[in-house]
Short mmCIF file of N, CA and C in Angstrom, two decimals:
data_model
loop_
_atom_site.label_atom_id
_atom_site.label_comp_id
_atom_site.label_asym_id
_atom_site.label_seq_id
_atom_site.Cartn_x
_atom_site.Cartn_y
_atom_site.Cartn_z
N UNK A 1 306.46 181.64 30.55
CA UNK A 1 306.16 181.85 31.95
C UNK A 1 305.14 182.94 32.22
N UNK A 2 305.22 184.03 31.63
CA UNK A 2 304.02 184.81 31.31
C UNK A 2 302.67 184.73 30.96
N UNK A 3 302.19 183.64 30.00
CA UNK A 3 301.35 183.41 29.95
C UNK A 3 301.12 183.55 28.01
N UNK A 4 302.11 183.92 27.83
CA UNK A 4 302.21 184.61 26.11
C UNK A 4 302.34 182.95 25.62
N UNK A 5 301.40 182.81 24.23
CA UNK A 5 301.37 181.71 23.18
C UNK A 5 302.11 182.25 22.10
N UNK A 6 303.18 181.76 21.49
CA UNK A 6 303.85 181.53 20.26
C UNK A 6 303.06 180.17 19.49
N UNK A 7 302.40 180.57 18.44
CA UNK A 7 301.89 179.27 17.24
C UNK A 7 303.13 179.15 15.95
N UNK A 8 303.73 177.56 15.93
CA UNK A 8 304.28 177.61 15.06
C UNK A 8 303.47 177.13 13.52
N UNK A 9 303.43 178.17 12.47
CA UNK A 9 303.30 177.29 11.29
C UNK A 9 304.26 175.84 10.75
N UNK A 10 304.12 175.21 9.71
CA UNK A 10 304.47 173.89 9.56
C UNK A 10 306.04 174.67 9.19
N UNK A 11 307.42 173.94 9.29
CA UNK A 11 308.65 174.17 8.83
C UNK A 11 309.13 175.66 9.29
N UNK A 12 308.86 176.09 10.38
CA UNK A 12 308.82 177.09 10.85
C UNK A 12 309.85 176.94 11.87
N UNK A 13 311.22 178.22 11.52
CA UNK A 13 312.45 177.75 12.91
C UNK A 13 312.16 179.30 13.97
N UNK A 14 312.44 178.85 14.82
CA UNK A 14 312.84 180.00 16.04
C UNK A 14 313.83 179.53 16.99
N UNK A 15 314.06 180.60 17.54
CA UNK A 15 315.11 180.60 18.67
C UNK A 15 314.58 181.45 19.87
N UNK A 16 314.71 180.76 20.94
CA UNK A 16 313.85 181.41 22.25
C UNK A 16 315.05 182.53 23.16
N UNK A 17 315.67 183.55 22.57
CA UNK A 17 316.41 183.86 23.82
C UNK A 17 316.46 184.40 24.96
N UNK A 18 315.78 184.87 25.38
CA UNK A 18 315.67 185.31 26.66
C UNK A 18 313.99 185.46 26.89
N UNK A 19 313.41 185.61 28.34
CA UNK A 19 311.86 186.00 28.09
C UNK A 19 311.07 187.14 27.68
N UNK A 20 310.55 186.71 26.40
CA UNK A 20 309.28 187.58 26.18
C UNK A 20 310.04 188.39 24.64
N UNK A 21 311.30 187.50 23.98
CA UNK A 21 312.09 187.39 22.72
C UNK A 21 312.31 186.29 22.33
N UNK A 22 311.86 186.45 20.56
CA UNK A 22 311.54 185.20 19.84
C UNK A 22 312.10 185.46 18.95
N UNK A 23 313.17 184.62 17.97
CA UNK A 23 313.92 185.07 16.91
C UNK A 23 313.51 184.17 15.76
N UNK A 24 312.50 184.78 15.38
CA UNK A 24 312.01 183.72 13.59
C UNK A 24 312.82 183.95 12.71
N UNK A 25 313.54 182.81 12.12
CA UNK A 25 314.74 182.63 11.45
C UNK A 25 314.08 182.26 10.21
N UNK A 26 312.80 181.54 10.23
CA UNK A 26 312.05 180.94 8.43
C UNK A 26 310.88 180.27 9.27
N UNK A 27 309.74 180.85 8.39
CA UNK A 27 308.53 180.27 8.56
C UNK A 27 307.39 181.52 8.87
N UNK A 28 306.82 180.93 9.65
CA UNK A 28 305.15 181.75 10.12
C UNK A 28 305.40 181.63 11.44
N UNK A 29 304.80 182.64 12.80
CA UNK A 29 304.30 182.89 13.60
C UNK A 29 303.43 183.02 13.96
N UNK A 30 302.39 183.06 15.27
CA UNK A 30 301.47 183.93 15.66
C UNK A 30 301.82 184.07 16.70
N UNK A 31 301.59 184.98 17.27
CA UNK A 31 301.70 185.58 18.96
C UNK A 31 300.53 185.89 19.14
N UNK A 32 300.19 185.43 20.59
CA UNK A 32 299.35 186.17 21.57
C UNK A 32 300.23 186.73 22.80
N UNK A 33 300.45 187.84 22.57
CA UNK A 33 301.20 188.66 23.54
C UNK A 33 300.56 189.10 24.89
N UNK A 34 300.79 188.17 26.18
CA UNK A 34 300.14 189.10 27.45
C UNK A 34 300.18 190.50 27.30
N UNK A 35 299.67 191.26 27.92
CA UNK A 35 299.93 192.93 28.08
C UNK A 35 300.91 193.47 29.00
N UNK A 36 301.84 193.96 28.86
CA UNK A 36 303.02 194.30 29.44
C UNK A 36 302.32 195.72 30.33
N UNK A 37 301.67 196.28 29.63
CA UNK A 37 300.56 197.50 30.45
C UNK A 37 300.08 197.20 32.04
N UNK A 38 299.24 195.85 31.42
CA UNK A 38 298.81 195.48 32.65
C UNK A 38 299.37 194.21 33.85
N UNK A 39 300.54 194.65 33.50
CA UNK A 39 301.61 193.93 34.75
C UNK A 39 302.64 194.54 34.37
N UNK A 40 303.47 195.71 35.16
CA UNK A 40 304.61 196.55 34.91
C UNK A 40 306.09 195.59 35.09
N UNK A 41 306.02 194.81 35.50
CA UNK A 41 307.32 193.36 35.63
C UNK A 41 307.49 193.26 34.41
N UNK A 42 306.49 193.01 33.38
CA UNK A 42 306.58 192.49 31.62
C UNK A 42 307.21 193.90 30.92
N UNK A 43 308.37 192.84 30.38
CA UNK A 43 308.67 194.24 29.53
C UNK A 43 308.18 193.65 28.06
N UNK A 44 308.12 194.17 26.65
CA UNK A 44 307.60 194.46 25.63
C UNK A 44 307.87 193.40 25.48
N UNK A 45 307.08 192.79 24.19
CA UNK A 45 307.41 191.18 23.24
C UNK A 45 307.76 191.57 21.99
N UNK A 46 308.85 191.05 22.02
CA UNK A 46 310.00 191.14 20.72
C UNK A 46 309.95 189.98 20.04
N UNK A 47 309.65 190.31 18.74
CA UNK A 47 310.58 189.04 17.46
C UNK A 47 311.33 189.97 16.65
N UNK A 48 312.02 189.17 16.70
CA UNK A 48 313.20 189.37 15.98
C UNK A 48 313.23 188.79 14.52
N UNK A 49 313.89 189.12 13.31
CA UNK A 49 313.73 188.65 11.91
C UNK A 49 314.90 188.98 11.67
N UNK A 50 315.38 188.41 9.93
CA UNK A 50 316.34 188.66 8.97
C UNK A 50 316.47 190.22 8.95
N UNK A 51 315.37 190.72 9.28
CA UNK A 51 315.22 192.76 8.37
C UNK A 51 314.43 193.69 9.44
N UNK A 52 313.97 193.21 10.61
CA UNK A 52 313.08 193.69 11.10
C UNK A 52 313.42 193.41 13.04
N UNK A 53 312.54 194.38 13.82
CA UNK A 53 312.08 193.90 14.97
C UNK A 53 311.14 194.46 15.18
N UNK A 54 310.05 193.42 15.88
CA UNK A 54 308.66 193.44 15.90
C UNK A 54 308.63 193.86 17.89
N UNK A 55 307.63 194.65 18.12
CA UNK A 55 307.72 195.13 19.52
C UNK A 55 306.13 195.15 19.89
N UNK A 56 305.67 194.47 21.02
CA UNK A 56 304.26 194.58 21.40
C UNK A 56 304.09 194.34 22.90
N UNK A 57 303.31 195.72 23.14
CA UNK A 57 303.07 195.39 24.51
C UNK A 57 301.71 194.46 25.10
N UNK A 58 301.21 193.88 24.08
CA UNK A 58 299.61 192.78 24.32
C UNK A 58 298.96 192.95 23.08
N UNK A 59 299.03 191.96 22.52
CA UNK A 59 298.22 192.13 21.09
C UNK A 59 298.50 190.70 20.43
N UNK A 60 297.68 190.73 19.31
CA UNK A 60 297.96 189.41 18.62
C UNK A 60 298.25 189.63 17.01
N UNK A 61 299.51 189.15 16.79
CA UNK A 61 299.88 189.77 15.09
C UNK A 61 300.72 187.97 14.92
N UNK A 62 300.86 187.91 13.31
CA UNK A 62 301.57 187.35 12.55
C UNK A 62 302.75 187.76 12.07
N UNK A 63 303.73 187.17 11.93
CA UNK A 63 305.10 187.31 11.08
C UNK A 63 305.46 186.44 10.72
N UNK A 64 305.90 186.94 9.33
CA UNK A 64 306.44 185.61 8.62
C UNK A 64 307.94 186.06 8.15
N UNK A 65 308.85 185.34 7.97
CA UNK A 65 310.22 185.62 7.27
C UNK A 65 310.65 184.72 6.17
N UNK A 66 311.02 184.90 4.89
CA UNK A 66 311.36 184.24 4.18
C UNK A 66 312.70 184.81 3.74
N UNK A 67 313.44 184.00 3.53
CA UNK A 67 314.90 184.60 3.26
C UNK A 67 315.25 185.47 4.04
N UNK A 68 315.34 186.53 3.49
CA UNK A 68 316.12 187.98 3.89
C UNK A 68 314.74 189.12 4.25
N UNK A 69 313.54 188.63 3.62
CA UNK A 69 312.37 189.19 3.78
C UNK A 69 311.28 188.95 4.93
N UNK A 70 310.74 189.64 5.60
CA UNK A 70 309.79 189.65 6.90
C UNK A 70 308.65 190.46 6.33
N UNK A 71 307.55 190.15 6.85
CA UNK A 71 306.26 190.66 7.11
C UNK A 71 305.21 190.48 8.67
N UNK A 72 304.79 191.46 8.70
CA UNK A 72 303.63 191.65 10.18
C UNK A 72 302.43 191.51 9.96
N UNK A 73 301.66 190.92 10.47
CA UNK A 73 300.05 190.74 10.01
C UNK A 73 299.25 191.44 10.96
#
């Protein structure tokens, strides 16, 4: 509703729970995160992982989770 793109890589699971939180359970991501700066209504964009939580207020990063393991690009 924001305007934020989630890209799924191929075999890639998530779970959407609430807005502007994404829970990558296995696979690849990309986010393009609106800017939470520049509209004070948006609060931060969260993913969530096996080991990790990822927090952005407008930016564009990768995460991937495999098993028990996460990474940020």
């Amino acid at each position: 509703p924001d305007g934020s793109l989630v890209y799924l890589n191929a075999e890639t699971e998530i779970k959407l729970n609430e807005d502007r939180k994404v829970v990558l359970t296995k696979g690849q991501i990309f986010v393009e995160a609106v800017s939470a700066k520049l509209n004070k209504e948006l609060s931060t964009f969260v993913v969530e992982t096996p080991d990790r939580v990822v927090s952005a207020l407008g930016t564009k990063f990768a995460v991937t989770a495999s098993g028990k393991k996460s990474s940020v690009h």
